[in-house]
Tab-separated table of C-alpha atoms in Angstrom:
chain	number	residue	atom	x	y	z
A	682	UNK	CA	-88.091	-146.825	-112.346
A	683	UNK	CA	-90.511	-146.656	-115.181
A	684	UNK	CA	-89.582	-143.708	-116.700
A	685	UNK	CA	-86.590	-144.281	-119.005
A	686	UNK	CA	-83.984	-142.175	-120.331
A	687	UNK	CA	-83.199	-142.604	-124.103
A	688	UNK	CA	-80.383	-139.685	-124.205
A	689	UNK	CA	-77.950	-142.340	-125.151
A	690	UNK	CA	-79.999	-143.240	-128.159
A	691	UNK	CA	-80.561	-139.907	-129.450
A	692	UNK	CA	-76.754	-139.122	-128.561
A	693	UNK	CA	-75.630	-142.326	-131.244
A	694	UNK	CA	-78.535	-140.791	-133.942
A	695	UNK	CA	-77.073	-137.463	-133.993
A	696	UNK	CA	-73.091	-139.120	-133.680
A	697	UNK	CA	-72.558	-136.412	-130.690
A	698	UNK	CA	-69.834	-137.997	-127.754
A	699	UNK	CA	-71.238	-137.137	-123.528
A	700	UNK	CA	-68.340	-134.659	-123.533
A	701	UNK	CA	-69.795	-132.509	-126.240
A	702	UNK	CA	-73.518	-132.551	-125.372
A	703	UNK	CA	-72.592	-132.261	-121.543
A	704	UNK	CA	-70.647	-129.056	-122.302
A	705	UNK	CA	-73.127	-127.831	-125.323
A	706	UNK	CA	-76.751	-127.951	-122.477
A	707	UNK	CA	-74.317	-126.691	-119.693
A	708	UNK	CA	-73.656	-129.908	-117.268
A	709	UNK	CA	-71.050	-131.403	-116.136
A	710	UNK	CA	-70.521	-135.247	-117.300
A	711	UNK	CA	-71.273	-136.531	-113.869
A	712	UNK	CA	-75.093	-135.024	-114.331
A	713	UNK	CA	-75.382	-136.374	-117.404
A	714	UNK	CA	-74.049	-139.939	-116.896
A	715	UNK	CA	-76.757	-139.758	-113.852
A	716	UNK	CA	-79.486	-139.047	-116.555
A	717	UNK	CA	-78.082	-141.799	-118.783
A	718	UNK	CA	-78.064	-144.529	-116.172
A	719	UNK	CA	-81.537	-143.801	-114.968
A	720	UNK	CA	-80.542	-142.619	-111.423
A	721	UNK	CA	-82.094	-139.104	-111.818
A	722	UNK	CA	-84.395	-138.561	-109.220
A	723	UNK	CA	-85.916	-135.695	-111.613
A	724	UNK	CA	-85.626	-133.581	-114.781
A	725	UNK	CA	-85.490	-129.855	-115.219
A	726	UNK	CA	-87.527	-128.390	-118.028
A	727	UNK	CA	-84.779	-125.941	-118.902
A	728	UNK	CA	-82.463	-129.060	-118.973
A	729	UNK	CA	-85.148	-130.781	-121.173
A	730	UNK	CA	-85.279	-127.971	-122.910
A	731	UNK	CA	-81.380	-127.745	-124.248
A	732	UNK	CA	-81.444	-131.265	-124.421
A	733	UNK	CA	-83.979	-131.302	-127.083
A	734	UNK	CA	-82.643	-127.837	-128.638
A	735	UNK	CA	-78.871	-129.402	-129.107
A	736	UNK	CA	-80.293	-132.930	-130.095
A	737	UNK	CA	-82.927	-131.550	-132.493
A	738	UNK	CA	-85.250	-133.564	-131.096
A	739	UNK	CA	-89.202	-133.900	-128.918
A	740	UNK	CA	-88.737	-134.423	-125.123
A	741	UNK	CA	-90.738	-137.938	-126.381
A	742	UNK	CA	-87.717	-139.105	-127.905
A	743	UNK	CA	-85.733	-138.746	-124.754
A	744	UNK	CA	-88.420	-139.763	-122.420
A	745	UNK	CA	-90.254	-143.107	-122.554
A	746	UNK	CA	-92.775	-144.813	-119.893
A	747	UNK	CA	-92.468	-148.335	-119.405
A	748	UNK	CA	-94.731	-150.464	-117.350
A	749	UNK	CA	-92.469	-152.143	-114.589
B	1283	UNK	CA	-75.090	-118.981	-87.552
B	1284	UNK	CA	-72.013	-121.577	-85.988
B	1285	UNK	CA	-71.352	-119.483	-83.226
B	1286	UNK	CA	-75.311	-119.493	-81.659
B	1287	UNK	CA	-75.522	-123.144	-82.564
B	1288	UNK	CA	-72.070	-124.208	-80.650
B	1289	UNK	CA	-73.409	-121.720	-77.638
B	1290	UNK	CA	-76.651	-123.397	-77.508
B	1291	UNK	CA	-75.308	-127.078	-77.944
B	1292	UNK	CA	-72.261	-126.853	-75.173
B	1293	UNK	CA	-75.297	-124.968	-72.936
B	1294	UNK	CA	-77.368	-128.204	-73.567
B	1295	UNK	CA	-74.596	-130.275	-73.276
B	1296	UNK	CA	-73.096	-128.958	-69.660
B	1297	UNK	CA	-77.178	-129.189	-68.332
B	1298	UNK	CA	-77.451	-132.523	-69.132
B	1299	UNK	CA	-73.901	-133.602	-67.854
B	1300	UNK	CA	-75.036	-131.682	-64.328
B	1301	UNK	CA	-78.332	-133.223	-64.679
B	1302	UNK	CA	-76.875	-136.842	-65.715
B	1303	UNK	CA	-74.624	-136.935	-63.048
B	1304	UNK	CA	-76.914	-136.095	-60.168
B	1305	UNK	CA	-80.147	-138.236	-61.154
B	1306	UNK	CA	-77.236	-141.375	-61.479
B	1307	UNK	CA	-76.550	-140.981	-58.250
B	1308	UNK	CA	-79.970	-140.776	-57.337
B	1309	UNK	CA	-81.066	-143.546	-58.938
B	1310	UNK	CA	-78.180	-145.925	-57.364
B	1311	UNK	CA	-79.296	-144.200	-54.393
B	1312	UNK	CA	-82.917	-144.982	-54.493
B	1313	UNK	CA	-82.284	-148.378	-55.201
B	1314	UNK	CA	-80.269	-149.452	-52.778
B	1315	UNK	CA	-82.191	-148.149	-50.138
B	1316	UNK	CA	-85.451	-150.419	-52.125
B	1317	UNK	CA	-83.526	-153.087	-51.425
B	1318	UNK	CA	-82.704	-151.960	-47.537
B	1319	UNK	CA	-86.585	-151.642	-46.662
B	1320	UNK	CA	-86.713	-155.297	-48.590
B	1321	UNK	CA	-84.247	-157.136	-46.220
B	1322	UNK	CA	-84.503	-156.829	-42.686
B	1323	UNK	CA	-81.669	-155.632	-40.287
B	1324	UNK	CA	-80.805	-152.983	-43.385
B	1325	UNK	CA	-77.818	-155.896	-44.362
B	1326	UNK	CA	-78.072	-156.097	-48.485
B	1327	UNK	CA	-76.550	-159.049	-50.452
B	1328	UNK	CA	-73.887	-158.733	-52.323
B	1329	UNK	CA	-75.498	-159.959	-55.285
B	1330	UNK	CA	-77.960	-157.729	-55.143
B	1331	UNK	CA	-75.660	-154.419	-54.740
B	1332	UNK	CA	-73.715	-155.808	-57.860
B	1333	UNK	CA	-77.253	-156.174	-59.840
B	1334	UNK	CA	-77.588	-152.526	-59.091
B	1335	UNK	CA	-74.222	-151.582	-59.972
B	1336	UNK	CA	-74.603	-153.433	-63.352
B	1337	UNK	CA	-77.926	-151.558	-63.978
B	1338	UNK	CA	-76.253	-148.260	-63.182
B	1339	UNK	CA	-73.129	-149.002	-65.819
B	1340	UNK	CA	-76.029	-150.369	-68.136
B	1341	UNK	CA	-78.080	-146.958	-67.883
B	1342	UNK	CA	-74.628	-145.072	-67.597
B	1343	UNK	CA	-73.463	-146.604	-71.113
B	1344	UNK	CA	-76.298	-145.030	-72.476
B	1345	UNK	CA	-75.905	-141.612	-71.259
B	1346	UNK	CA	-72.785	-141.790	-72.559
B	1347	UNK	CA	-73.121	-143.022	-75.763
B	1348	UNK	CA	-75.491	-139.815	-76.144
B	1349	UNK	CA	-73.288	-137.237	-75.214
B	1350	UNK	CA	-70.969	-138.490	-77.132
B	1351	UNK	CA	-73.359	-138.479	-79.778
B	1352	UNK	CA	-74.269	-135.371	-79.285
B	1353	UNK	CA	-70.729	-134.453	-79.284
B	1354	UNK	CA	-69.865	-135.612	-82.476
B	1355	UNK	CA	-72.915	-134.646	-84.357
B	1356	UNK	CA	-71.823	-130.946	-83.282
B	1357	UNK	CA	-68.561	-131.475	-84.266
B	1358	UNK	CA	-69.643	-132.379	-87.813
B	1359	UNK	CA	-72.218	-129.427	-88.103
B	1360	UNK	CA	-68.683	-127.389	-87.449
B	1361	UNK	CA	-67.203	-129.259	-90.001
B	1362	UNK	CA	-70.701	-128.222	-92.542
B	1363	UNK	CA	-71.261	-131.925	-92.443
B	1364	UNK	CA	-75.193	-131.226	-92.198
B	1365	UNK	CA	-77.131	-133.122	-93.944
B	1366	UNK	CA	-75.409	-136.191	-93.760
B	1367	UNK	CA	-76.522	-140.034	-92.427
B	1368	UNK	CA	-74.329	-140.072	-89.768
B	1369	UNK	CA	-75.860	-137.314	-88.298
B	1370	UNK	CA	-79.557	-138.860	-88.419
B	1371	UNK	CA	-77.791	-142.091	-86.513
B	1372	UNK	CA	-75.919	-140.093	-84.251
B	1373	UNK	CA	-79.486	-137.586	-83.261
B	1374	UNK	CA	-81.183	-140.592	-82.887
B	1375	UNK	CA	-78.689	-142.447	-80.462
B	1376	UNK	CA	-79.013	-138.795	-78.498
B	1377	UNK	CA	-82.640	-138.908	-78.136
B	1378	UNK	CA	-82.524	-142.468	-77.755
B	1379	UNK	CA	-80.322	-143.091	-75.292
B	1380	UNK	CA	-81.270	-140.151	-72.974
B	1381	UNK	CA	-85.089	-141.400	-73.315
B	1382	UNK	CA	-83.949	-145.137	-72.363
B	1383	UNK	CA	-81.376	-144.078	-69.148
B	1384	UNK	CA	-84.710	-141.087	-68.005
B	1385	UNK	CA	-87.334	-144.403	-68.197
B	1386	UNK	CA	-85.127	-147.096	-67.148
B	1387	UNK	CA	-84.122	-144.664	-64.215
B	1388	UNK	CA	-87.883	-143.907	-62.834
B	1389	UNK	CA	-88.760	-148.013	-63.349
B	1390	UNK	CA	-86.265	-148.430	-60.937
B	1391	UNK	CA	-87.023	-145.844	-58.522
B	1392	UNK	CA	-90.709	-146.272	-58.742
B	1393	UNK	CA	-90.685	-149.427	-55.896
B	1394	UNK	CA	-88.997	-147.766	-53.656
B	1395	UNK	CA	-91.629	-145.308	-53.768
B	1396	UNK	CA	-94.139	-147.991	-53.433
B	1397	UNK	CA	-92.471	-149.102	-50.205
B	1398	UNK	CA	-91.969	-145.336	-48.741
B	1399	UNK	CA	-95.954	-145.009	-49.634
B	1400	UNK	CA	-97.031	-148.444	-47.226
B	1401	UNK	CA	-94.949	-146.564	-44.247
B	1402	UNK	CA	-97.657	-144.988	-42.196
B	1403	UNK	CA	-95.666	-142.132	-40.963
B	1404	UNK	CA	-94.917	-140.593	-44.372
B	1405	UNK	CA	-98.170	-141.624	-45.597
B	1406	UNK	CA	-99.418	-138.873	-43.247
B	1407	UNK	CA	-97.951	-135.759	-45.227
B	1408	UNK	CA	-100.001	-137.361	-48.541
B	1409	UNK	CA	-99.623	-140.145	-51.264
B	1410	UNK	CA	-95.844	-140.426	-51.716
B	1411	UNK	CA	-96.538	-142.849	-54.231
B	1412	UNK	CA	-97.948	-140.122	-56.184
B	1413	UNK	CA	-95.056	-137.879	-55.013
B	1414	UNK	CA	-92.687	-139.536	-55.935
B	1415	UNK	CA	-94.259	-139.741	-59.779
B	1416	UNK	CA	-94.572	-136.207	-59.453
B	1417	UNK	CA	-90.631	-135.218	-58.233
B	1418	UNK	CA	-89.782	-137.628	-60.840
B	1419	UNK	CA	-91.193	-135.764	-63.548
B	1420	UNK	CA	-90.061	-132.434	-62.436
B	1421	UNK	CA	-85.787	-134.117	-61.814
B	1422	UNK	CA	-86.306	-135.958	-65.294
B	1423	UNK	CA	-89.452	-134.364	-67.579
B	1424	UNK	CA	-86.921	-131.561	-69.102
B	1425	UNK	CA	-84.408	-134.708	-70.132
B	1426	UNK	CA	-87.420	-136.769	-71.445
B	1427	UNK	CA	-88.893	-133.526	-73.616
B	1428	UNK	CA	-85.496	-132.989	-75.031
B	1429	UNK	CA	-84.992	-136.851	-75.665
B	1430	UNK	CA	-88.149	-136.712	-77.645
B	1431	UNK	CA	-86.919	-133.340	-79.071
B	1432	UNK	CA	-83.934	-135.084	-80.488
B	1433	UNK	CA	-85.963	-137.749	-81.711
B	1434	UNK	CA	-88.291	-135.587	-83.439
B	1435	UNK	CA	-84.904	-133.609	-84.667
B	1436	UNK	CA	-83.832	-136.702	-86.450
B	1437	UNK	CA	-87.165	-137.230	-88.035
B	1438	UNK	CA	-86.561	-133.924	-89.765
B	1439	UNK	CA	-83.301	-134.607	-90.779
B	1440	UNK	CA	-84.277	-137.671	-92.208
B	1441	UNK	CA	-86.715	-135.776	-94.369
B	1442	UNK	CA	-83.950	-133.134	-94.927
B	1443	UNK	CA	-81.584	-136.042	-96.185
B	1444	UNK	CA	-84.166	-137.608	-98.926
B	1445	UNK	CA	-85.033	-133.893	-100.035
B	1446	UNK	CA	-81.061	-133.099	-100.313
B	1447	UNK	CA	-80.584	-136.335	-102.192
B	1448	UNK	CA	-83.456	-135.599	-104.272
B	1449	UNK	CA	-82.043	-132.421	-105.274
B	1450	UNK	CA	-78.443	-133.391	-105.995
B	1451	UNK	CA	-80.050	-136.262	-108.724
B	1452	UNK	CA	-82.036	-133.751	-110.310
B	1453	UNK	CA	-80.755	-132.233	-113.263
């Protein structure tokens, strides 16, 4: 997919572990180990939303395009 | 919501066992008798009665294998196994397999017909080459419209099963 997910990044700038920003947005770890490895078939802006709200961070940082 | 679905399936289920069973026998029938008008004195060769007997267990393993199918693809929508792969495999052996025993059937029924049309004597009441099309489609149309049903059944599951996945991986 072309679309990457650079949660992981962000995660290891702010020092946060997948336990603690699964439970701070409100998914399991399951959902958010799906979003890490690039297997999400789609976002949610409300997900987007907390993710960028509990990483301090623009949905730009999380979201890159890549040409395959 | 279970209780309609189980009522309509067994419903479906007993028809086309009734239906199954007599059109078999027709079939087998029909054949054999092909094969009568084919050698004179009426005497049939053995190989030829086992051909027929093979074709029938070839058309019959079909049949089965749908209502078995069909069997087990209710037995997992009572289990809330919907939306699952199995079930688009086991719809599609259904419609499949009832489509392939219906056409296989009238293929081999259709010469006789062709024979019973050159005999002037029944050729007097009409075309019985035509009739016979015609009966054919009235014993086995129903089974062919809900072999195609099933087929089309799947299709929509299929799309069911990509939107379902589709929603489980979004977040």
């Amino acid at each position: 997919m072309s679309i990457i997910v650079n949660v992981d990044v962000m995660m290891a700038k702010r020092k946060m572990s997948s336990q603690e920003l699964a439970e701070k947005i409100g998914i399991t770890q399951a959902n958010l180990s799906i979003l890490k490895t690039g297997k999400a078939k789609a976002v949610r802006f409300s997900t987007l939303e907390a993710i960028c709200q509990v990483l301090e961070c623009q949905p730009g940082d999380i979201l890159e395009y890549k040409e395959d | 919501m279970k209780k309609k679905l189980n009522f309509l399936c067994i419903l479906a289920l007993s028809l086309l066992a009734v239906g199954g069973a007599w059109t078999g026998g027709e079939c087998v029938k029909g054949f054999i008798m092909f094969n009568r008008s084919l050698f004179s004195g009426g005497e049939v060769p053995e190989a030829i009665v086992v051909i027929t007997m093979l074709l029938a267990l070839f058309l019959f393993y079909f049949l089965i294998r749908a209502f078995i199918s069909f069997i087990r693809f209710i037995v997992n929508v009572n289990r809330d196994k919907v939306f699952v792969k199995e079930n688009l495999s086991l719809l599609r052996w259904t419609g499949k397999g009832i489509l392939i025993y219906n056409v296989v059937q009238i293929l081999c029924e259709w010469p006789t017909y062709i024979v019973m049309s050159s005999d002037s004597y029944i050729n007097k009441y009409g075309n019985t080459h035509l009739l016979g099309l015609k009966n054919h489609m009235i014993d086995n149309g129903y089974f062919i419209i809900f072999a195609i049903f099933c087929l089309i059944i799947a299709e929509v599951f299929a799309i069911g099963i990509k939107l379902k996945e589709e929603q489980e991986l979004t977040i």
